[in-house]
Amino acid sequence: MTTDLEQLTRLLRAHDPAQHVQAGPGDLTATLDAILGDSASAAATPRRRWIRRRWLALAPVAAVLVGLATALPVLLQPQEVGPFVVGPAKALAFAENGDYINVRIVDPDADPRRFREDFAAHGLNVTLTMKPASPSLVGTLVSVSAPQRRVTFHPDGFAIDGEPDDNRIKLIEGADCGRMWCQAGVSIPADLRSPFELVFGRPARPGERYEITGDPVARGEVLEGAEPANHTVAEVKALLRERGAIVESYHQAPPEPRPRDGAGWDFSAHVLRPESVPDDWYVHEVFGGHTPNTVGLVVAPRPTANPH
């Protein structure tokens, strides 16, 4: 991992739709669509002045993206392969795709034994970890890594050191996570024998904190559809009250012009006491909180030229 990516990951998480689906045997097309969500069927968000501008760039939150390139990876369209079939433990679904096996989550709440059983049935040496995540990241891939090996990002996939150059792990599109990095699934070379690790998001259990926090204006999140940037603190707090949410923390915005993605600015070192934040200050960006219905606000006395 690089220091910059570790810091970016920590910062995003510090300030920082899938559904529970019980899969049955047979064709999983409808089930998988329900897990990953369908933007065309998403409920329309009330418009007013809180209309969200759709982000076109994804912020990489997985610190395994060594050698990050500007191009996005080749994304595999689900319709280009055969139907997904549930594994024997009914935790994962698999589809043959030439020399690759496409994998998606069926049961985000499954225990690790069931995931291992499904991967083993396809001869894959994969450790899959499910971490409690906010709603937009449930059932999505958020990290790829390998024990004691470097995983390098390329435009056509993730390469594991020691594997042939054409044996790259690829990604399946379909997840809508706002400006956070996530994918709907993963496509694995059928003959890949190197062990590697995947992290997917799962629903948080009652009283459990999120380990992975999403974009708070993404689908399913507390500020879905809103664009809080450059509204006053008072306005954003009023919107949060309407949605049954609260501010978890306040953070001083970096000076402007700011480095790209706030690199070099440690938000955790610039925490503000709530009573010190005037209502007429402006929100520059919003991070997901670590518990349901909470957010972190990055604020300053003046609006920002680069709203997020």
CSV table of C-alpha atoms in Angstrom, one decimal:
chain,number,residue,atom,x,y,z
A,1,MET,CA,0.0,0.0,0.0
A,2,THR,CA,1.2,3.5,-0.7
A,3,THR,CA,1.2,6.1,2.1
A,4,ASP,CA,-0.9,8.5,0.1
A,5,LEU,CA,-3.6,5.9,-0.5
A,6,GLU,CA,-3.6,4.8,3.1
A,7,GLN,CA,-4.1,8.4,4.2
A,8,LEU,CA,-6.9,8.9,1.6
A,9,THR,CA,-8.6,5.8,2.7
A,10,ARG,CA,-8.3,6.8,6.4
A,11,LEU,CA,-9.6,10.3,5.7
A,12,LEU,CA,-12.6,9.2,3.7
A,13,ARG,CA,-13.6,6.6,6.2
A,14,ALA,CA,-13.0,8.9,9.2
A,15,HIS,CA,-15.5,11.4,7.8
A,16,ASP,CA,-16.5,9.3,6.3
A,17,PRO,CA,-28.5,-1.3,-3.0
A,18,ALA,CA,-28.3,-3.9,-2.3
A,19,GLN,CA,-31.0,-5.7,-0.3
A,20,HIS,CA,-31.0,-8.8,1.8
A,21,VAL,CA,-31.9,-11.5,-0.7
A,22,GLN,CA,-32.5,-15.1,0.1
A,23,ALA,CA,-31.3,-17.0,-3.0
A,24,GLY,CA,-32.8,-20.2,-4.2
A,25,PRO,CA,-31.6,-22.6,-6.8
A,26,GLY,CA,-32.1,-21.9,-10.4
A,27,ASP,CA,-31.7,-18.8,-12.5
A,28,LEU,CA,-30.5,-15.8,-10.3
A,29,THR,CA,-31.0,-13.0,-12.8
A,30,ALA,CA,-33.9,-11.3,-11.0
A,31,THR,CA,-32.3,-11.9,-7.6
A,32,LEU,CA,-29.0,-10.4,-8.6
A,33,ASP,CA,-30.7,-7.4,-10.1
A,34,ALA,CA,-32.4,-6.9,-6.8
A,35,ILE,CA,-29.1,-7.2,-4.9
A,36,LEU,CA,-27.2,-4.7,-7.1
A,37,GLY,CA,-30.1,-2.4,-7.5
A,38,ASP,CA,-31.6,-0.9,-10.7
A,39,SER,CA,-31.1,2.8,-11.2
A,40,ALA,CA,-34.0,2.9,-13.6
A,41,SER,CA,-36.4,1.7,-10.9
A,42,ALA,CA,-35.0,3.8,-8.1
A,43,ALA,CA,-37.6,6.0,-6.5
A,44,ALA,CA,-37.4,9.6,-7.6
A,45,THR,CA,-36.0,12.0,-5.0
A,46,PRO,CA,-37.9,15.2,-4.3
A,47,ARG,CA,-36.3,17.9,-6.3
A,48,ARG,CA,-36.3,21.4,-4.6
A,49,ARG,CA,-33.0,23.1,-4.3
A,50,TRP,CA,-31.2,20.0,-3.0
A,51,ILE,CA,-30.8,18.4,-6.5
A,52,ARG,CA,-27.7,16.3,-6.5
A,53,ARG,CA,-25.1,16.7,-9.3
A,54,ARG,CA,-24.1,13.3,-10.4
A,55,TRP,CA,-20.3,12.7,-9.8
A,56,LEU,CA,-18.5,11.3,-12.8
A,57,ALA,CA,-15.4,10.2,-11.0
A,58,LEU,CA,-15.1,7.5,-8.4
A,59,ALA,CA,-12.9,8.1,-5.4
A,60,PRO,CA,-10.7,5.0,-4.8
A,61,VAL,CA,-11.2,3.9,-1.2
A,62,ALA,CA,-9.5,0.5,-1.5
A,63,ALA,CA,-5.8,1.1,-0.6
A,64,VAL,CA,-4.8,-1.9,-2.7
A,65,LEU,CA,-4.8,0.1,-5.9
A,66,VAL,CA,-1.0,0.1,-6.3
A,67,GLY,CA,0.1,2.0,-9.4
A,68,LEU,CA,-3.3,3.6,-9.8
A,69,ALA,CA,-3.9,4.7,-13.4
A,70,THR,CA,-6.2,7.4,-14.7
A,71,ALA,CA,-8.2,5.0,-16.9
A,72,LEU,CA,-10.9,2.9,-15.3
A,73,PRO,CA,-10.5,-0.9,-15.6
A,74,VAL,CA,-12.3,-2.8,-18.3
A,75,LEU,CA,-15.7,-3.6,-16.9
A,76,LEU,CA,-17.6,-6.7,-17.8
A,77,GLN,CA,-21.2,-6.4,-18.7
A,78,PRO,CA,-23.4,-9.0,-17.0
A,79,GLN,CA,-25.3,-9.6,-20.2
A,80,GLU,CA,-22.2,-10.7,-22.0
A,81,VAL,CA,-22.0,-13.9,-20.1
A,82,GLY,CA,-24.2,-16.9,-19.2
A,83,PRO,CA,-26.7,-16.9,-16.4
A,84,PHE,CA,-25.5,-16.8,-12.8
A,85,VAL,CA,-25.9,-20.0,-10.8
A,86,VAL,CA,-25.8,-20.2,-7.1
A,87,GLY,CA,-23.0,-22.1,-5.4
A,88,PRO,CA,-23.7,-25.1,-3.1
A,89,ALA,CA,-23.7,-22.9,0.0
A,90,LYS,CA,-26.0,-20.3,-1.7
A,91,ALA,CA,-23.8,-17.4,-0.6
A,92,LEU,CA,-22.3,-16.6,-4.0
A,93,ALA,CA,-23.4,-16.8,-7.6
A,94,PHE,CA,-21.1,-17.8,-10.5
A,95,ALA,CA,-21.2,-17.5,-14.3
A,96,GLU,CA,-18.7,-18.9,-16.8
A,97,ASN,CA,-17.2,-16.2,-19.0
A,98,GLY,CA,-14.7,-17.9,-21.3
A,99,ASP,CA,-11.5,-18.4,-19.3
A,100,TYR,CA,-13.0,-16.4,-16.4
A,101,ILE,CA,-15.5,-17.0,-13.7
A,102,ASN,CA,-17.7,-14.1,-12.7
A,103,VAL,CA,-18.7,-13.9,-9.1
A,104,ARG,CA,-21.4,-11.9,-7.3
A,105,ILE,CA,-22.7,-11.8,-3.8
A,106,VAL,CA,-26.0,-13.5,-3.2
A,107,ASP,CA,-26.2,-13.4,0.6
A,108,PRO,CA,-24.3,-10.4,2.2
A,109,ASP,CA,-25.0,-11.9,5.6
A,110,ALA,CA,-23.6,-15.3,4.9
A,111,ASP,CA,-20.9,-16.6,7.3
A,112,PRO,CA,-17.3,-17.0,6.1
A,113,ARG,CA,-17.6,-20.8,5.9
A,114,ARG,CA,-20.3,-20.6,3.3
A,115,PHE,CA,-18.2,-18.3,1.1
A,116,ARG,CA,-15.2,-20.6,1.4
A,117,GLU,CA,-17.4,-23.6,0.4
A,118,ASP,CA,-18.8,-21.8,-2.7
A,119,PHE,CA,-15.3,-20.7,-3.8
A,120,ALA,CA,-13.8,-24.1,-3.2
A,121,ALA,CA,-16.5,-25.7,-5.4
A,122,HIS,CA,-14.9,-23.8,-8.3
A,123,GLY,CA,-11.3,-24.4,-7.3
A,124,LEU,CA,-10.6,-20.8,-6.3
A,125,ASN,CA,-8.4,-19.9,-3.4
A,126,VAL,CA,-10.2,-16.8,-2.2
A,127,THR,CA,-10.7,-15.3,1.2
A,128,LEU,CA,-13.8,-13.2,1.2
A,129,THR,CA,-14.4,-10.8,4.1
A,130,MET,CA,-17.7,-9.0,4.7
A,131,LYS,CA,-17.4,-5.8,6.6
A,132,PRO,CA,-20.3,-3.7,7.9
A,133,ALA,CA,-21.0,-1.0,5.5
A,134,SER,CA,-23.5,1.8,4.9
A,135,PRO,CA,-26.4,1.1,2.6
A,136,SER,CA,-24.9,2.1,-0.8
A,137,LEU,CA,-22.0,-0.3,-0.3
A,138,VAL,CA,-23.9,-3.4,0.9
A,139,GLY,CA,-23.2,-6.3,-1.5
A,140,THR,CA,-20.5,-4.4,-3.4
A,141,LEU,CA,-16.8,-5.1,-3.8
A,142,VAL,CA,-14.6,-2.5,-2.0
A,143,SER,CA,-11.2,-4.0,-1.9
A,144,VAL,CA,-8.9,-6.5,-3.7
A,145,SER,CA,-5.6,-7.6,-2.1
A,146,ALA,CA,-3.3,-10.6,-1.8
A,147,PRO,CA,-1.4,-11.9,1.3
A,148,GLN,CA,2.3,-10.9,1.2
A,149,ARG,CA,2.0,-10.0,-2.5
A,150,ARG,CA,1.6,-6.7,-4.2
A,151,VAL,CA,-1.6,-6.2,-6.2
A,152,THR,CA,-1.2,-3.7,-9.0
A,153,PHE,CA,-4.0,-1.9,-10.8
A,154,HIS,CA,-4.0,-1.8,-14.6
A,155,PRO,CA,-6.6,-0.5,-17.0
A,156,ASP,CA,-7.6,-4.1,-17.7
A,157,GLY,CA,-7.6,-5.5,-14.2
A,158,PHE,CA,-5.7,-6.3,-11.0
A,159,ALA,CA,-2.4,-8.1,-11.4
A,160,ILE,CA,-1.0,-10.3,-8.6
A,161,ASP,CA,2.8,-10.4,-8.4
A,162,GLY,CA,4.1,-13.8,-9.6
A,163,GLU,CA,1.0,-14.6,-11.8
A,164,PRO,CA,1.2,-14.5,-15.6
A,165,ASP,CA,0.6,-11.0,-17.0
A,166,ASP,CA,-2.7,-12.1,-18.6
A,167,ASN,CA,-4.1,-13.6,-15.4
A,168,ARG,CA,-5.7,-10.4,-14.1
A,169,ILE,CA,-8.7,-10.1,-11.8
A,170,LYS,CA,-11.3,-8.0,-13.5
A,171,LEU,CA,-14.3,-6.1,-12.2
A,172,ILE,CA,-18.0,-6.3,-12.9
A,173,GLU,CA,-19.9,-3.0,-13.2
A,174,GLY,CA,-23.4,-2.4,-12.0
A,175,ALA,CA,-23.0,-0.8,-8.5
A,176,ASP,CA,-24.0,2.8,-7.9
A,177,CYS,CA,-22.0,4.2,-5.0
A,178,GLY,CA,-21.9,7.9,-5.8
A,179,ARG,CA,-18.3,9.0,-5.7
A,180,MET,CA,-16.9,6.1,-3.7
A,181,TRP,CA,-15.0,3.2,-5.2
A,182,CYS,CA,-17.0,0.0,-5.4
A,183,GLN,CA,-18.0,-2.6,-8.0
A,184,ALA,CA,-20.9,-5.1,-8.3
A,185,GLY,CA,-18.7,-8.2,-8.5
A,186,VAL,CA,-15.4,-9.7,-9.7
A,187,SER,CA,-14.3,-11.8,-12.6
A,188,ILE,CA,-11.5,-14.3,-11.7
A,189,PRO,CA,-9.3,-16.2,-14.1
A,190,ALA,CA,-10.4,-19.9,-13.9
A,191,ASP,CA,-6.8,-21.1,-13.6
A,192,LEU,CA,-5.7,-18.5,-11.0
A,193,ARG,CA,-4.3,-20.4,-8.1
A,194,SER,CA,-2.6,-17.6,-6.1
A,195,PRO,CA,-4.5,-16.9,-2.9
A,196,PHE,CA,-6.1,-13.5,-2.8
A,197,GLU,CA,-8.6,-11.6,-0.6
A,198,LEU,CA,-11.8,-9.7,-1.4
A,199,VAL,CA,-13.7,-7.3,0.8
A,200,PHE,CA,-17.4,-6.8,0.2
A,201,GLY,CA,-19.8,-4.6,2.2
A,202,ARG,CA,-22.6,-6.2,4.3
A,203,PRO,CA,-25.5,-4.8,6.3
A,204,ALA,CA,-24.6,-3.5,9.8
A,205,ARG,CA,-26.2,-5.4,12.6
A,206,PRO,CA,-28.1,-3.6,15.3
A,207,GLY,CA,-25.7,-1.4,17.3
A,208,GLU,CA,-22.8,-2.2,15.0
A,209,ARG,CA,-20.7,0.7,13.6
A,210,TYR,CA,-19.9,0.9,9.9
A,211,GLU,CA,-16.4,-0.1,9.0
A,212,ILE,CA,-16.9,1.2,5.5
A,213,THR,CA,-18.8,4.4,5.1
A,214,GLY,CA,-20.3,5.4,1.8
A,215,ASP,CA,-21.1,8.6,0.0
A,216,PRO,CA,-24.0,10.1,2.0
A,217,VAL,CA,-25.8,11.4,-1.1
A,218,ALA,CA,-25.7,8.0,-2.9
A,219,ARG,CA,-28.7,5.8,-3.3
A,220,GLY,CA,-30.0,4.4,-0.1
A,221,GLU,CA,-28.0,6.9,2.1
A,222,VAL,CA,-29.3,9.5,4.4
A,223,LEU,CA,-28.8,12.4,2.0
A,224,GLU,CA,-29.8,10.6,-1.1
A,225,GLY,CA,-30.3,13.0,-4.0
A,226,ALA,CA,-29.2,16.1,-2.2
A,227,GLU,CA,-26.3,18.4,-2.9
A,228,PRO,CA,-25.3,20.0,0.4
A,229,ALA,CA,-22.1,21.7,-0.8
A,230,ASN,CA,-22.3,25.5,-0.6
A,231,HIS,CA,-25.4,25.5,1.6
A,232,THR,CA,-25.1,26.9,5.0
A,233,VAL,CA,-24.7,24.8,8.1
A,234,ALA,CA,-28.2,25.8,9.2
A,235,GLU,CA,-29.7,24.7,5.9
A,236,VAL,CA,-27.9,21.3,6.0
A,237,LYS,CA,-28.9,20.7,9.6
A,238,ALA,CA,-32.5,21.4,8.8
A,239,LEU,CA,-32.4,18.9,5.9
A,240,LEU,CA,-30.8,16.3,8.2
A,241,ARG,CA,-33.6,16.9,10.7
A,242,GLU,CA,-36.2,16.3,8.0
A,243,ARG,CA,-34.5,12.9,7.3
A,244,GLY,CA,-34.1,11.9,10.9
A,245,ALA,CA,-30.3,12.4,10.8
A,246,ILE,CA,-27.7,14.3,12.8
A,247,VAL,CA,-24.2,15.6,12.4
A,248,GLU,CA,-21.6,13.2,13.9
A,249,SER,CA,-18.6,15.5,13.5
A,250,TYR,CA,-17.5,18.9,12.1
A,251,HIS,CA,-14.1,19.4,10.3
A,252,GLN,CA,-12.3,22.5,9.1
A,253,ALA,CA,-12.1,22.7,5.4
A,254,PRO,CA,-8.6,22.9,3.9
A,255,PRO,CA,-7.4,26.2,2.5
A,256,GLU,CA,-8.2,26.9,-1.1
A,257,PRO,CA,-7.1,26.3,-3.8
A,258,ARG,CA,-6.9,22.9,-2.3
A,259,PRO,CA,-4.9,19.9,-3.5
A,260,ARG,CA,-6.8,17.3,-5.5
A,261,ASP,CA,-9.1,15.2,-3.3
A,262,GLY,CA,-7.7,17.1,-0.3
A,263,ALA,CA,-4.4,15.2,-0.3
A,264,GLY,CA,-2.1,16.3,2.4
A,265,TRP,CA,-5.0,17.7,4.6
A,266,ASP,CA,-5.6,15.5,7.6
A,267,PHE,CA,-9.3,16.1,8.5
A,268,SER,CA,-8.9,14.1,11.7
A,269,ALA,CA,-6.4,16.8,12.9
A,270,HIS,CA,-8.9,19.6,12.2
A,271,VAL,CA,-12.0,18.5,14.2
A,272,LEU,CA,-14.1,21.4,15.3
A,273,ARG,CA,-16.3,21.6,18.4
A,274,PRO,CA,-20.0,21.8,17.4
A,275,GLU,CA,-20.5,24.9,19.5
A,276,SER,CA,-17.7,26.7,17.6
A,277,VAL,CA,-19.3,26.2,14.2
A,278,PRO,CA,-21.7,29.1,13.3
A,279,ASP,CA,-24.9,28.3,11.5
A,280,ASP,CA,-23.9,30.8,8.7
A,281,TRP,CA,-20.8,28.9,7.8
A,282,TYR,CA,-20.8,26.9,4.6
A,283,VAL,CA,-20.6,23.2,4.0
A,284,HIS,CA,-17.9,22.2,1.6
A,285,GLU,CA,-18.5,18.4,1.6
A,286,VAL,CA,-20.2,15.7,3.5
A,287,PHE,CA,-18.8,12.3,4.7
A,288,GLY,CA,-20.7,9.3,5.8
A,289,GLY,CA,-20.9,8.8,9.6
A,290,HIS,CA,-19.9,5.6,11.4
A,291,THR,CA,-23.4,4.9,12.6
A,292,PRO,CA,-26.8,5.0,10.7
A,293,ASN,CA,-28.3,8.4,10.0
A,294,THR,CA,-25.1,10.4,10.8
A,295,VAL,CA,-22.8,12.5,8.7
A,296,GLY,CA,-19.6,14.4,9.0
A,297,LEU,CA,-19.5,18.0,7.7
A,298,VAL,CA,-16.5,19.8,6.3
A,299,VAL,CA,-17.1,23.5,6.8
A,300,ALA,CA,-15.6,27.0,6.4
A,301,PRO,CA,-16.7,30.6,6.7
A,302,ARG,CA,-17.1,31.0,2.9
A,303,PRO,CA,-18.4,28.8,0.0
A,304,THR,CA,-16.0,26.6,-1.9
A,305,ALA,CA,-15.0,27.0,-5.5
A,306,ASN,CA,-14.8,23.2,-5.8
A,307,PRO,CA,-17.9,21.7,-4.2
A,308,HIS,CA,-18.0,17.9,-3.5
